[in-house]
mmCIF file of C-alpha atoms in Angstrom:
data_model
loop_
_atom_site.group_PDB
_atom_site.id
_atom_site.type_symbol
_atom_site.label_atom_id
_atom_site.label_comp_id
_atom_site.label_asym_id
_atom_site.label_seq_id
_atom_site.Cartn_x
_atom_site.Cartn_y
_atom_site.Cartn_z
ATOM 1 C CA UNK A 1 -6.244 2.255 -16.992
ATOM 2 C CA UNK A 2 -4.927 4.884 -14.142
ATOM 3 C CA UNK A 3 -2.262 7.164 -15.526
ATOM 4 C CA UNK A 4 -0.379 6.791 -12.735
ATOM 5 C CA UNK A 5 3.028 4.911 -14.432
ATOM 6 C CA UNK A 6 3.671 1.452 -12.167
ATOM 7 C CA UNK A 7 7.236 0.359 -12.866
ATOM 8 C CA UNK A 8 8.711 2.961 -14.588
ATOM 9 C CA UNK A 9 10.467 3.598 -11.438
ATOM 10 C CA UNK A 10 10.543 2.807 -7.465
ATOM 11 C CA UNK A 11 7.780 4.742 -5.772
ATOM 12 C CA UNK A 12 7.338 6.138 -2.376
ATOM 13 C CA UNK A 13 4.256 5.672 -0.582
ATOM 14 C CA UNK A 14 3.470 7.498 2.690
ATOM 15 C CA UNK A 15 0.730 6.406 4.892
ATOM 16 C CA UNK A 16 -1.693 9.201 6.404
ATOM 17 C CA UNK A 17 -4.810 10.129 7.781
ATOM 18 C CA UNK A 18 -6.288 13.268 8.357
ATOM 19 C CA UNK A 19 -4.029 14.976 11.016
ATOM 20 C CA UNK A 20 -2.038 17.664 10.181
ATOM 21 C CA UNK A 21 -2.892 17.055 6.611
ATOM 22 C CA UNK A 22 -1.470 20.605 5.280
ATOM 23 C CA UNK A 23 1.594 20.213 7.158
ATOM 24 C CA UNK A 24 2.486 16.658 6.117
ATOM 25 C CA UNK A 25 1.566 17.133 2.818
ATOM 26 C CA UNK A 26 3.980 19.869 2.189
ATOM 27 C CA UNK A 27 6.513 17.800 3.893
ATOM 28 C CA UNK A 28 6.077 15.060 1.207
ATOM 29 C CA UNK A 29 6.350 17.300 -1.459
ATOM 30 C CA UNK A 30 9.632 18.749 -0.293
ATOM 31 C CA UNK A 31 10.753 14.615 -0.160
ATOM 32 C CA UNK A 32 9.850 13.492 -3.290
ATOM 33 C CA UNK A 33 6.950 11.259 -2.271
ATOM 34 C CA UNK A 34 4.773 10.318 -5.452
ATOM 35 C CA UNK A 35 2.414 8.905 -3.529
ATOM 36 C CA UNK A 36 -0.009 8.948 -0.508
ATOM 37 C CA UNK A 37 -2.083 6.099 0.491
ATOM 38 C CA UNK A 38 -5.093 7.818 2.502
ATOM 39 C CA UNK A 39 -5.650 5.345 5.432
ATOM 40 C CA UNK A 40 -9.316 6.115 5.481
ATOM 41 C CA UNK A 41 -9.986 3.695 8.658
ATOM 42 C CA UNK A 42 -8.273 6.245 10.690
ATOM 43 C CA UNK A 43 -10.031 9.172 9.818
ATOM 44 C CA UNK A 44 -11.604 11.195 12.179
ATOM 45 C CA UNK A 45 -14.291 11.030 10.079
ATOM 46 C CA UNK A 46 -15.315 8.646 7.716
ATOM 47 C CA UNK A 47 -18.407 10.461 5.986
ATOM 48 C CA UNK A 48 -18.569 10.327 2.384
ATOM 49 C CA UNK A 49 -18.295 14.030 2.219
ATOM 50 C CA UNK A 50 -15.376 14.178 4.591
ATOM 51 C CA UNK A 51 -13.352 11.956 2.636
ATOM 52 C CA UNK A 52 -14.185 13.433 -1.095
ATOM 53 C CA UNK A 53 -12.636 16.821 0.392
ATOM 54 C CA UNK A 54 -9.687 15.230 1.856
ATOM 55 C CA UNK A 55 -8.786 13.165 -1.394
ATOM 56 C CA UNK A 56 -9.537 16.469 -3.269
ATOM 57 C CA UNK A 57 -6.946 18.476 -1.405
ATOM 58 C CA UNK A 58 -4.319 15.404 -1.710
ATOM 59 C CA UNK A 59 -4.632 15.120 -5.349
ATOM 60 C CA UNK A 60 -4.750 18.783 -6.083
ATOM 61 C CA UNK A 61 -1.325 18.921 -4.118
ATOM 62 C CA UNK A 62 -0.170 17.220 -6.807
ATOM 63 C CA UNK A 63 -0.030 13.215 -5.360
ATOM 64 C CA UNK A 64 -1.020 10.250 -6.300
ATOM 65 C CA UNK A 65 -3.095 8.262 -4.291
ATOM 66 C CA UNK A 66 -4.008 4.852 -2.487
ATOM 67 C CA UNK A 67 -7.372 4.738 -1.327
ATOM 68 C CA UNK A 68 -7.185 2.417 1.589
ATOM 69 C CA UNK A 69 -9.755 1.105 3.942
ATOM 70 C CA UNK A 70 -7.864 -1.229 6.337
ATOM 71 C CA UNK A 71 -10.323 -3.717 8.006
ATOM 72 C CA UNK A 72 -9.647 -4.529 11.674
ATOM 73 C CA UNK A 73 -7.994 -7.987 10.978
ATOM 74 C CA UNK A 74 -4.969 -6.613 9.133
ATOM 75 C CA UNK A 75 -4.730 -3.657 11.233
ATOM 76 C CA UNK A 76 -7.821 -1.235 10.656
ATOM 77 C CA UNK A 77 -8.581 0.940 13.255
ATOM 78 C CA UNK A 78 -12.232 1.008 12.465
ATOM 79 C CA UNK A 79 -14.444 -1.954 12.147
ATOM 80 C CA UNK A 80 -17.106 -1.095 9.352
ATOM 81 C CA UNK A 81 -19.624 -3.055 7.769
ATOM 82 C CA UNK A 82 -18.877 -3.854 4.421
ATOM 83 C CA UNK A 83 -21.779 -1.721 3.325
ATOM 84 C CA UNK A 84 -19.789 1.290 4.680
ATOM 85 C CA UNK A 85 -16.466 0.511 3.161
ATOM 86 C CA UNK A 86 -17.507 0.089 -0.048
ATOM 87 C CA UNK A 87 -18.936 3.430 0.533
ATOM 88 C CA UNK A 88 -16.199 4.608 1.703
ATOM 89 C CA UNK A 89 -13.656 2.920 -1.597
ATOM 90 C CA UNK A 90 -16.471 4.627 -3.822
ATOM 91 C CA UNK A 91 -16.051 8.351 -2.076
ATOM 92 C CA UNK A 92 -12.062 8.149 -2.649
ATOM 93 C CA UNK A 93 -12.487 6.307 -6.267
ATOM 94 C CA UNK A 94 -12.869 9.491 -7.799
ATOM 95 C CA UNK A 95 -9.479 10.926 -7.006
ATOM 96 C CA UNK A 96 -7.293 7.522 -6.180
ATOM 97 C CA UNK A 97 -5.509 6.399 -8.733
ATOM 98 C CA UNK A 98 -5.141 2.764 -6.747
ATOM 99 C CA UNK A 99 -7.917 1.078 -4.687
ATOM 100 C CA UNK A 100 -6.251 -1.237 -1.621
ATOM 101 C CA UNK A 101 -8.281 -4.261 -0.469
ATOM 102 C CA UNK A 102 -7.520 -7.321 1.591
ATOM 103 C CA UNK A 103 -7.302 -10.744 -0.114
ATOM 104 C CA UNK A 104 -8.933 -12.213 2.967
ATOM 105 C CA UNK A 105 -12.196 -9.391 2.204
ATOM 106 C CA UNK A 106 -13.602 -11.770 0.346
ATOM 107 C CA UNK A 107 -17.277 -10.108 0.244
ATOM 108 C CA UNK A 108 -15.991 -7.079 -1.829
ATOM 109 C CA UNK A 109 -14.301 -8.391 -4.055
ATOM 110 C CA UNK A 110 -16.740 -8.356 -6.942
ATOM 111 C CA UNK A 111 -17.498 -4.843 -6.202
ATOM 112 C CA UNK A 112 -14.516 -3.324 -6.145
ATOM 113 C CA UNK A 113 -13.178 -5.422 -9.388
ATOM 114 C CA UNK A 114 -16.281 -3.495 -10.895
ATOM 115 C CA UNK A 115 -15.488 0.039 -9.264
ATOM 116 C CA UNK A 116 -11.662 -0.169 -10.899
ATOM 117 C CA UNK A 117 -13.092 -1.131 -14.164
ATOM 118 C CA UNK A 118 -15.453 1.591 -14.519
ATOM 119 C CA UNK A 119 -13.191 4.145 -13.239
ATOM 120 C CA UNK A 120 -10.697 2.887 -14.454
ATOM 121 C CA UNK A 121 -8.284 2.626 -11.145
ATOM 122 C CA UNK A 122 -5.728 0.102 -10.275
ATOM 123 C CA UNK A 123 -6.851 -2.584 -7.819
ATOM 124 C CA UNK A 124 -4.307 -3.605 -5.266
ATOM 125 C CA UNK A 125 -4.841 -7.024 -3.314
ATOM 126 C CA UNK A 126 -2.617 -6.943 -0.273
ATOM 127 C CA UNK A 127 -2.465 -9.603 2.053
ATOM 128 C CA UNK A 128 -0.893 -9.218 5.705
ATOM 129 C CA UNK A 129 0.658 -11.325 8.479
ATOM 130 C CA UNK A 130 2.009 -10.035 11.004
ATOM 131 C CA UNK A 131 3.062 -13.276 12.743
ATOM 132 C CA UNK A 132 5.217 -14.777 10.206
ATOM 133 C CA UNK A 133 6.814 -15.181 6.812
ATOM 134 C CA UNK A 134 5.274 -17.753 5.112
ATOM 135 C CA UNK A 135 6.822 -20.691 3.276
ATOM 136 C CA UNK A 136 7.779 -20.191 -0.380
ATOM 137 C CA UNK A 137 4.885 -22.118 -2.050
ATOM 138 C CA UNK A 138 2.588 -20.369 0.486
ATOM 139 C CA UNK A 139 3.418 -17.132 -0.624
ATOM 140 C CA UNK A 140 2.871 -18.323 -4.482
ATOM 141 C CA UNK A 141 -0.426 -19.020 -3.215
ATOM 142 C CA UNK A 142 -1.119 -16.162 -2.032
ATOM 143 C CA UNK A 143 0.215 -13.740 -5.202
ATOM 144 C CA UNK A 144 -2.086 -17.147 -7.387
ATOM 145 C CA UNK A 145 -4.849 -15.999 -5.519
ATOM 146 C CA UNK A 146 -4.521 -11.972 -5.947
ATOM 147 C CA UNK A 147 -4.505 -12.242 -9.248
ATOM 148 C CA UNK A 148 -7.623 -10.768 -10.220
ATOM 149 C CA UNK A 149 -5.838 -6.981 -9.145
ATOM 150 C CA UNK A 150 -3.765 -5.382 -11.240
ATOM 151 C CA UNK A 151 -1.242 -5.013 -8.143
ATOM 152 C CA UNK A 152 -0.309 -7.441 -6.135
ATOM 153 C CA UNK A 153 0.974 -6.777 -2.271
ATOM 154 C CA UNK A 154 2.348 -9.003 0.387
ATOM 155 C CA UNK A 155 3.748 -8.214 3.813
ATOM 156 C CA UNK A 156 4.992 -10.426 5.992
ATOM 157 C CA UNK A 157 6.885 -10.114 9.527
ATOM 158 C CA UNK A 158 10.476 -11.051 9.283
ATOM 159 C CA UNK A 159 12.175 -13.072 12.107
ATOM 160 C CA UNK A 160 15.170 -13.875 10.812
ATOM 161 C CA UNK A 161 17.509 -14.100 7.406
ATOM 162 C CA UNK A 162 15.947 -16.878 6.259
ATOM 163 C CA UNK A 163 12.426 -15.039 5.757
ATOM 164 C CA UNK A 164 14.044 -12.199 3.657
ATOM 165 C CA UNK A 165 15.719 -15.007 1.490
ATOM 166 C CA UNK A 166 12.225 -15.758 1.076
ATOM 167 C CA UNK A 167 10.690 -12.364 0.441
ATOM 168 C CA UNK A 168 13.079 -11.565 -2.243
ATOM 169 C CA UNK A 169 13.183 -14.688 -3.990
ATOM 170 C CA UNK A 170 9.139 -14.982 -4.447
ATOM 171 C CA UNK A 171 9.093 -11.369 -5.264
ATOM 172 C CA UNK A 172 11.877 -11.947 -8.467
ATOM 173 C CA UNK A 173 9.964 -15.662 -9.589
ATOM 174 C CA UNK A 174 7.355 -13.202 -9.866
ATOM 175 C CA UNK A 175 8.749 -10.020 -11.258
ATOM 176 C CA UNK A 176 6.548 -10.336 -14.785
ATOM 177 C CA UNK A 177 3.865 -9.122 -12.586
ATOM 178 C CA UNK A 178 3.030 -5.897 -10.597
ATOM 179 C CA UNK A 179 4.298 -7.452 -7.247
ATOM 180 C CA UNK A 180 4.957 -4.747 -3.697
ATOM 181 C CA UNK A 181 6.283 -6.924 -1.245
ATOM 182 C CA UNK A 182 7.456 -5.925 2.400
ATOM 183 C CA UNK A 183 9.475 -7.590 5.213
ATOM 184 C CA UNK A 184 8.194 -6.236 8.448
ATOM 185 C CA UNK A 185 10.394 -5.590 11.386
ATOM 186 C CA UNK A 186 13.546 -4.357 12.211
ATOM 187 C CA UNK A 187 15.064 -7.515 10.101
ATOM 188 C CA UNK A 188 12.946 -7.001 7.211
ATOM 189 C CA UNK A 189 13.822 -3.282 6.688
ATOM 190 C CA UNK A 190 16.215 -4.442 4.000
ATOM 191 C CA UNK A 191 13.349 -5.648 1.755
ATOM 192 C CA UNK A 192 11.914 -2.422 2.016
ATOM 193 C CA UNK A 193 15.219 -0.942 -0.417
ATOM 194 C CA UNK A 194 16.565 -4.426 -1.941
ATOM 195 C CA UNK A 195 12.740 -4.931 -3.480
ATOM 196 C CA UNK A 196 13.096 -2.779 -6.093
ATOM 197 C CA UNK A 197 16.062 -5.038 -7.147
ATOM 198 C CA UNK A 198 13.821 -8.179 -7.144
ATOM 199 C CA UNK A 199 10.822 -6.875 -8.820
ATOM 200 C CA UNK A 200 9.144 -4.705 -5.965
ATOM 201 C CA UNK A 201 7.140 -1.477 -7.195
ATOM 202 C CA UNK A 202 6.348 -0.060 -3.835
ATOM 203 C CA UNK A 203 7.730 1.178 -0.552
ATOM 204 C CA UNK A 204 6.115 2.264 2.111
ATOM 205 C CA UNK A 205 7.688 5.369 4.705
ATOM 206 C CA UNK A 206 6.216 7.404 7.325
ATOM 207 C CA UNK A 207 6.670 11.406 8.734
ATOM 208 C CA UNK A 208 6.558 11.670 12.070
ATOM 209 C CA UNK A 209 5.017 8.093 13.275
ATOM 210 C CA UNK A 210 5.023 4.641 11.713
ATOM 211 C CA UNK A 211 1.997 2.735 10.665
ATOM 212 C CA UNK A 212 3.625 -0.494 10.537
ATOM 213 C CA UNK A 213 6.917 -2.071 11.783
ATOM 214 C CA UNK A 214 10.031 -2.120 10.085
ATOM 215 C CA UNK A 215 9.272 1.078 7.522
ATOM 216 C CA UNK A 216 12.244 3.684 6.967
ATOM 217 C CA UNK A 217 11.806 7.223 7.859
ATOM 218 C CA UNK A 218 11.425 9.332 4.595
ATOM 219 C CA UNK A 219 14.715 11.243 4.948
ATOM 220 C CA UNK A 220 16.711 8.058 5.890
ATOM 221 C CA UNK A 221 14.801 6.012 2.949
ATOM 222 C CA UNK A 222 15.549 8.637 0.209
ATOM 223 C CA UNK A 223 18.976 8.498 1.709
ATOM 224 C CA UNK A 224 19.277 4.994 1.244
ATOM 225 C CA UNK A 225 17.640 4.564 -2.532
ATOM 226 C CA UNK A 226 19.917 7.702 -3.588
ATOM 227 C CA UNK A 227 22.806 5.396 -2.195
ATOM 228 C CA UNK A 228 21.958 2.271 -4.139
ATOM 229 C CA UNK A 229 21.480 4.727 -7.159
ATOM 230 C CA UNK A 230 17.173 3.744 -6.906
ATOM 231 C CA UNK A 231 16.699 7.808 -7.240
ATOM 232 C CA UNK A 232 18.461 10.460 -8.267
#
């Protein structure tokens, strides 16, 4: 498998494309990030080529890396076939050290479950609403039906307390696996810290502008694991 270590300790994921690559790399370095999930749907190019030499330059800076082709229902900017994202999931597979794809992507599922094996990545199912938090046995659907990845992530929109209670409690029933789950909003920016506590892996941050609602600014998010003693 990957040699990326998952558990050993809470890891920082930032989000980018290809703007101001250079700049925001060297940024994350100076923050501690370990890793950077490449959000290849918002490229400004999505050739094969294109993305080899962009997921060359991220891991030679050192990074690990998400390869992530978002598709339009959970929030992709792009709406590809699925002949042209696995295209895309095999361009990044040689330097990602994860592979991200939707539980609802039904189609490439069998594909990518081979890609990971023979390159010996992590897969990642992550499921999205953006609506609502589920109900508890929903949510243990959902992580029952991931379970063919060797990482499992959920986010879910937070709307009150009650959701978060939620969150953290399906994330520590299922803490013997590789779980990332998120609260999304303002109200679930708690989960995005107290996870770790309840079996989370994951968090997600941004430089600059946020991909998703509810995530912590680096500086304020390193501030806040140093705080709860989650980094040193």
């Amino acid at each position: 498998m990957a040699e990326l270590e998952i558990g050993k300790y809470p890891l920082i994921a930032l989000p980018l494309d290809d703007r101001d690559l250079e700049s925001k790399l060297s940024q994350a370095k100076s923050k501690g990030i370990d890793l950077i999930e490449l959000r290849i749907d918002m490229f400004s190019s999505t050739q094969s080529d294109y993305v080899k030499d962009i997921s060359r330059k991220v891991k030679d800076s050192g990074f690990g890396i998400i390869g992530t082709v978002r598709s339009v229902e959970e929030g992709g900017l792009k709406d590809l076939k699925d002949s042209e994202r696995i295209e895309l999931f095999e361009a990044v597979s040689d330097y990602a050290d994860i592979i991200d794809i939707e539980l609802r992507s039904e189609r490439l599922h069998e594909d990518l479950v081979k890609l990971c094996r023979d390159k010996e990545k992590f897969l990642l199912v992550s499921y999205h609403d953006f609506e609502k938090t589920p109900s508890e046995d929903e949510i243990q659907e959902i992580i029952d039906r991931s379970s063919f990845g060797d990482i499992i992530k959920f986010a879910f929109m937070v709307k009150d307390v009650e959701d978060v209670g939620r969150i953290l409690s399906v994330t520590h029933k299922n803490r013997d696996k590789k779980i990332v789950s998120i609260g999304m909003g303002d109200l679930g920016k708690i989960t995005r810290v107290a996870g770790f506590f309840f079996g989370s892996l994951i968090t997600y941050t941004y430089i600059g502008e946020s991909v998703a609602p509810g995530q912590i600014e680096v500086k304020e998010l390193i501030k806040e694991l140093k705080f709860y003693g989650l980094r040193s």
